[in-house]
Amino acid sequence: MNTAKRPVVRTALLPAGAALLTLALTACGGGGGSGSHAPGKDKGKESHAAEGGDEDRRGMLGTVHQDRMPPYDPAQPNPRDRTEGTLTVRHGERFTIEMRQSASARLDWSLSAPGPDRNVVRPAGTSSYQTAREREAAGSSYALYFTFVAGNPGTTRINLTNRCGSDREAGCYSPELARSVTYPVTVR
């Protein structure tokens, strides 16, 4: 007589378990779609990247101007405060400044008070976007978008401040970090 026990296969439970897992992920917003925010950031803020692909996101942001942080060179440290070239936009145009946000590089950007002249440029919100590759890497950066709408013709300045380079009370503060970036803006 054969006394070996055969494993019990519970094939009926597999489809039911898969269905429950799918339902739980759908209800919780799982799947990490293209609009995933960096952990703990931008809660309650507008997310332009929530739907569609890269083209939809770019359309909602208007013209995107990427910050061009100078490359690191220990022989010639980067300026703590820098001014970029003038952004020229048309009346009614939506435009965005893209900054790199990174806890590991101690980059924590925000719009500085008092902000741009609201008659010339009006802030329209912030959003963030992280690629699939960036989401996988611990401590990686992501794009932080500051969106504006051009108003009446004139000139103003948009000042962005890095909390880690300017706030001595911040746990990430260092006197060597970038402190601010200024973007002059002309509306035609």
mmCIF file of C-alpha atoms in Angstrom:
data_model
loop_
_atom_site.group_PDB
_atom_site.id
_atom_site.type_symbol
_atom_site.label_atom_id
_atom_site.label_comp_id
_atom_site.label_asym_id
_atom_site.label_seq_id
_atom_site.Cartn_x
_atom_site.Cartn_y
_atom_site.Cartn_z
ATOM 1 C CA MET A 1 0.000 0.000 0.000
ATOM 2 C CA ASN A 2 1.305 3.476 -0.926
ATOM 3 C CA THR A 3 1.518 5.653 2.198
ATOM 4 C CA ALA A 4 3.027 8.770 0.568
ATOM 5 C CA LYS A 5 0.839 11.816 1.012
ATOM 6 C CA ARG A 6 -0.071 13.787 -2.023
ATOM 7 C CA PRO A 7 -0.059 17.560 -1.851
ATOM 8 C CA VAL A 8 -3.515 19.062 -1.857
ATOM 9 C CA VAL A 9 -3.933 21.502 -4.733
ATOM 10 C CA ARG A 10 -6.377 24.291 -4.059
ATOM 11 C CA THR A 11 -6.970 25.526 -7.581
ATOM 12 C CA ALA A 12 -10.375 26.924 -6.708
ATOM 13 C CA LEU A 13 -8.818 29.420 -4.278
ATOM 14 C CA LEU A 14 -6.267 30.845 -6.732
ATOM 15 C CA PRO A 15 -8.755 32.700 -8.991
ATOM 16 C CA ALA A 16 -10.655 34.003 -5.967
ATOM 17 C CA GLY A 17 -7.414 35.260 -4.346
ATOM 18 C CA ALA A 18 -6.292 36.927 -7.563
ATOM 19 C CA ALA A 19 -9.668 38.623 -7.905
ATOM 20 C CA LEU A 20 -9.494 39.949 -4.329
ATOM 21 C CA LEU A 21 -5.949 41.222 -4.862
ATOM 22 C CA THR A 22 -6.977 42.991 -8.073
ATOM 23 C CA LEU A 23 -9.974 44.550 -6.320
ATOM 24 C CA ALA A 24 -7.807 45.749 -3.415
ATOM 25 C CA LEU A 25 -5.206 47.298 -5.708
ATOM 26 C CA THR A 26 -7.879 49.024 -7.787
ATOM 27 C CA ALA A 27 -9.638 50.430 -4.732
ATOM 28 C CA CYS A 28 -6.387 51.701 -3.242
ATOM 29 C CA GLY A 29 -5.177 53.336 -6.434
ATOM 30 C CA GLY A 30 -2.370 50.813 -6.774
ATOM 31 C CA GLY A 31 -0.318 50.363 -9.863
ATOM 32 C CA GLY A 32 1.755 53.537 -9.494
ATOM 33 C CA GLY A 33 0.472 55.262 -12.625
ATOM 34 C CA SER A 34 2.402 57.997 -14.381
ATOM 35 C CA GLY A 35 1.197 60.586 -11.903
ATOM 36 C CA SER A 36 2.782 59.148 -8.788
ATOM 37 C CA HIS A 37 4.164 61.750 -6.436
ATOM 38 C CA ALA A 38 7.296 61.419 -4.406
ATOM 39 C CA PRO A 39 6.533 59.951 -0.990
ATOM 40 C CA GLY A 40 5.195 62.503 1.470
ATOM 41 C CA LYS A 41 5.362 65.392 -0.982
ATOM 42 C CA ASP A 42 2.738 67.702 -2.471
ATOM 43 C CA LYS A 43 -0.226 66.342 -0.535
ATOM 44 C CA GLY A 44 -3.320 68.245 -1.533
ATOM 45 C CA LYS A 45 -1.620 69.953 -4.447
ATOM 46 C CA GLU A 46 -2.660 69.794 -8.050
ATOM 47 C CA SER A 47 -1.301 66.849 -10.036
ATOM 48 C CA HIS A 48 -0.937 67.558 -13.722
ATOM 49 C CA ALA A 49 0.598 64.141 -14.332
ATOM 50 C CA ALA A 50 -2.346 62.120 -13.034
ATOM 51 C CA GLU A 51 -3.865 61.207 -16.383
ATOM 52 C CA GLY A 52 -2.618 60.334 -19.807
ATOM 53 C CA GLY A 53 0.970 60.295 -20.924
ATOM 54 C CA ASP A 54 3.799 62.752 -21.083
ATOM 55 C CA GLU A 55 2.088 64.786 -23.832
ATOM 56 C CA ASP A 56 -1.041 65.377 -21.703
ATOM 57 C CA ARG A 57 1.080 66.464 -18.741
ATOM 58 C CA ARG A 58 3.181 68.831 -20.853
ATOM 59 C CA GLY A 59 0.050 70.377 -22.388
ATOM 60 C CA MET A 60 -1.348 71.236 -18.958
ATOM 61 C CA LEU A 61 1.960 72.724 -17.854
ATOM 62 C CA GLY A 62 2.327 74.982 -20.908
ATOM 63 C CA THR A 63 5.867 75.828 -21.962
ATOM 64 C CA VAL A 64 8.282 74.085 -19.584
ATOM 65 C CA HIS A 65 11.603 75.768 -18.740
ATOM 66 C CA GLN A 66 14.004 73.308 -17.104
ATOM 67 C CA ASP A 67 16.371 74.625 -14.476
ATOM 68 C CA ARG A 68 19.973 74.182 -15.592
ATOM 69 C CA MET A 69 21.864 73.717 -12.348
ATOM 70 C CA PRO A 70 25.592 74.017 -13.089
ATOM 71 C CA PRO A 71 27.501 70.720 -12.872
ATOM 72 C CA TYR A 72 29.408 70.082 -9.673
ATOM 73 C CA ASP A 73 33.071 71.107 -9.804
ATOM 74 C CA PRO A 74 34.989 71.024 -6.478
ATOM 75 C CA ALA A 75 37.633 73.409 -7.866
ATOM 76 C CA GLN A 76 34.968 76.033 -8.644
ATOM 77 C CA PRO A 77 31.942 75.861 -6.320
ATOM 78 C CA ASN A 78 28.551 76.786 -7.728
ATOM 79 C CA PRO A 79 27.114 80.165 -6.715
ATOM 80 C CA ARG A 80 24.676 79.911 -3.833
ATOM 81 C CA ASP A 81 22.395 82.485 -5.445
ATOM 82 C CA ARG A 82 22.084 82.597 -9.214
ATOM 83 C CA THR A 83 20.020 84.439 -11.779
ATOM 84 C CA GLU A 84 19.009 82.716 -14.993
ATOM 85 C CA GLY A 85 18.277 84.313 -18.359
ATOM 86 C CA THR A 86 15.017 86.166 -18.929
ATOM 87 C CA LEU A 87 11.938 84.113 -19.781
ATOM 88 C CA THR A 88 9.852 85.911 -22.417
ATOM 89 C CA VAL A 89 6.180 84.886 -22.593
ATOM 90 C CA ARG A 90 2.987 86.165 -24.225
ATOM 91 C CA HIS A 91 -0.042 87.593 -22.425
ATOM 92 C CA GLY A 92 -2.256 84.687 -21.275
ATOM 93 C CA GLU A 93 0.446 82.056 -21.832
ATOM 94 C CA ARG A 94 0.788 79.212 -19.333
ATOM 95 C CA PHE A 95 4.396 78.355 -18.494
ATOM 96 C CA THR A 96 6.256 76.227 -15.968
ATOM 97 C CA ILE A 97 9.662 76.175 -14.309
ATOM 98 C CA GLU A 98 10.891 72.627 -13.677
ATOM 99 C CA MET A 99 13.233 72.154 -10.717
ATOM 100 C CA ARG A 100 14.842 68.931 -9.509
ATOM 101 C CA GLN A 101 13.682 68.035 -6.003
ATOM 102 C CA SER A 102 15.822 65.554 -4.058
ATOM 103 C CA ALA A 103 16.118 64.673 -0.384
ATOM 104 C CA SER A 104 19.473 62.963 -0.909
ATOM 105 C CA ALA A 105 20.945 65.983 -2.751
ATOM 106 C CA ARG A 106 19.250 68.311 -0.236
ATOM 107 C CA LEU A 107 17.206 70.204 -2.809
ATOM 108 C CA ASP A 108 13.847 71.369 -1.420
ATOM 109 C CA TRP A 109 12.522 74.194 -3.618
ATOM 110 C CA SER A 110 9.638 76.576 -2.953
ATOM 111 C CA LEU A 111 8.361 79.873 -4.351
ATOM 112 C CA SER A 112 9.805 82.727 -2.282
ATOM 113 C CA ALA A 113 7.654 85.439 -0.725
ATOM 114 C CA PRO A 114 6.496 87.951 -1.813
ATOM 115 C CA GLY A 115 6.431 86.203 -5.197
ATOM 116 C CA PRO A 116 6.142 87.716 -8.666
ATOM 117 C CA ASP A 117 4.021 90.790 -9.420
ATOM 118 C CA ARG A 118 0.530 89.234 -9.758
ATOM 119 C CA ASN A 119 -0.458 91.779 -12.414
ATOM 120 C CA VAL A 120 2.329 90.406 -14.647
ATOM 121 C CA VAL A 121 2.590 86.719 -13.615
ATOM 122 C CA ARG A 122 0.126 84.754 -11.515
ATOM 123 C CA PRO A 123 1.119 81.451 -9.813
ATOM 124 C CA ALA A 124 -1.116 78.580 -11.024
ATOM 125 C CA GLY A 125 0.037 75.774 -8.714
ATOM 126 C CA THR A 126 2.707 73.160 -8.285
ATOM 127 C CA SER A 127 2.884 69.511 -9.241
ATOM 128 C CA SER A 128 5.487 66.785 -9.363
ATOM 129 C CA TYR A 129 6.399 63.912 -11.623
ATOM 130 C CA GLN A 130 8.662 60.941 -11.112
ATOM 131 C CA THR A 131 9.593 58.464 -13.828
ATOM 132 C CA ALA A 132 9.367 54.720 -13.197
ATOM 133 C CA ARG A 133 13.160 54.536 -12.958
ATOM 134 C CA GLU A 134 13.245 57.390 -10.410
ATOM 135 C CA ARG A 135 10.543 55.675 -8.305
ATOM 136 C CA GLU A 136 12.675 52.507 -8.128
ATOM 137 C CA ALA A 137 15.849 54.210 -6.872
ATOM 138 C CA ALA A 138 15.978 55.063 -3.183
ATOM 139 C CA GLY A 139 16.729 58.735 -2.575
ATOM 140 C CA SER A 140 16.402 59.695 -6.230
ATOM 141 C CA SER A 141 15.172 63.051 -7.463
ATOM 142 C CA TYR A 142 11.960 63.987 -9.228
ATOM 143 C CA ALA A 143 10.645 66.914 -11.229
ATOM 144 C CA LEU A 144 8.891 69.652 -9.272
ATOM 145 C CA TYR A 145 6.855 71.990 -11.493
ATOM 146 C CA PHE A 146 6.004 75.612 -10.627
ATOM 147 C CA THR A 147 3.283 76.702 -13.073
ATOM 148 C CA PHE A 148 2.346 80.322 -13.842
ATOM 149 C CA VAL A 149 0.001 82.248 -16.131
ATOM 150 C CA ALA A 150 1.271 85.412 -17.831
ATOM 151 C CA GLY A 151 -0.946 88.439 -17.250
ATOM 152 C CA ASN A 152 -0.469 92.042 -18.297
ATOM 153 C CA PRO A 153 2.630 93.110 -20.261
ATOM 154 C CA GLY A 154 5.554 94.012 -18.016
ATOM 155 C CA THR A 155 8.492 92.532 -16.146
ATOM 156 C CA THR A 156 8.802 90.711 -12.832
ATOM 157 C CA ARG A 157 10.988 88.149 -11.092
ATOM 158 C CA ILE A 158 10.246 84.628 -9.925
ATOM 159 C CA ASN A 159 12.413 83.685 -6.944
ATOM 160 C CA LEU A 160 12.733 80.066 -5.854
ATOM 161 C CA THR A 161 14.426 79.174 -2.567
ATOM 162 C CA ASN A 162 16.092 75.924 -1.512
ATOM 163 C CA ARG A 163 15.111 75.365 2.126
ATOM 164 C CA CYS A 164 18.203 73.204 2.706
ATOM 165 C CA GLY A 165 20.482 76.057 1.667
ATOM 166 C CA SER A 166 18.625 78.925 3.319
ATOM 167 C CA ASP A 167 16.825 77.778 6.492
ATOM 168 C CA ARG A 168 19.316 77.303 9.335
ATOM 169 C CA GLU A 169 16.615 75.567 11.394
ATOM 170 C CA ALA A 170 16.074 72.908 8.693
ATOM 171 C CA GLY A 171 17.590 69.524 9.473
ATOM 172 C CA CYS A 172 19.119 69.451 5.984
ATOM 173 C CA TYR A 173 20.800 72.890 6.137
ATOM 174 C CA SER A 174 24.340 73.377 4.811
ATOM 175 C CA PRO A 175 26.032 76.696 3.987
ATOM 176 C CA GLU A 176 27.513 75.177 0.791
ATOM 177 C CA LEU A 177 24.151 74.351 -0.820
ATOM 178 C CA ALA A 178 22.327 76.363 -3.464
ATOM 179 C CA ARG A 179 20.224 79.007 -1.727
ATOM 180 C CA SER A 180 18.115 80.599 -4.469
ATOM 181 C CA VAL A 181 17.435 80.824 -8.201
ATOM 182 C CA THR A 182 15.871 83.916 -9.778
ATOM 183 C CA TYR A 183 14.072 83.917 -13.131
ATOM 184 C CA PRO A 184 13.415 87.362 -14.635
ATOM 185 C CA VAL A 185 10.197 87.253 -16.692
ATOM 186 C CA THR A 186 9.022 89.590 -19.448
ATOM 187 C CA VAL A 187 5.396 89.407 -20.589
ATOM 188 C CA ARG A 188 4.677 90.830 -24.062
#
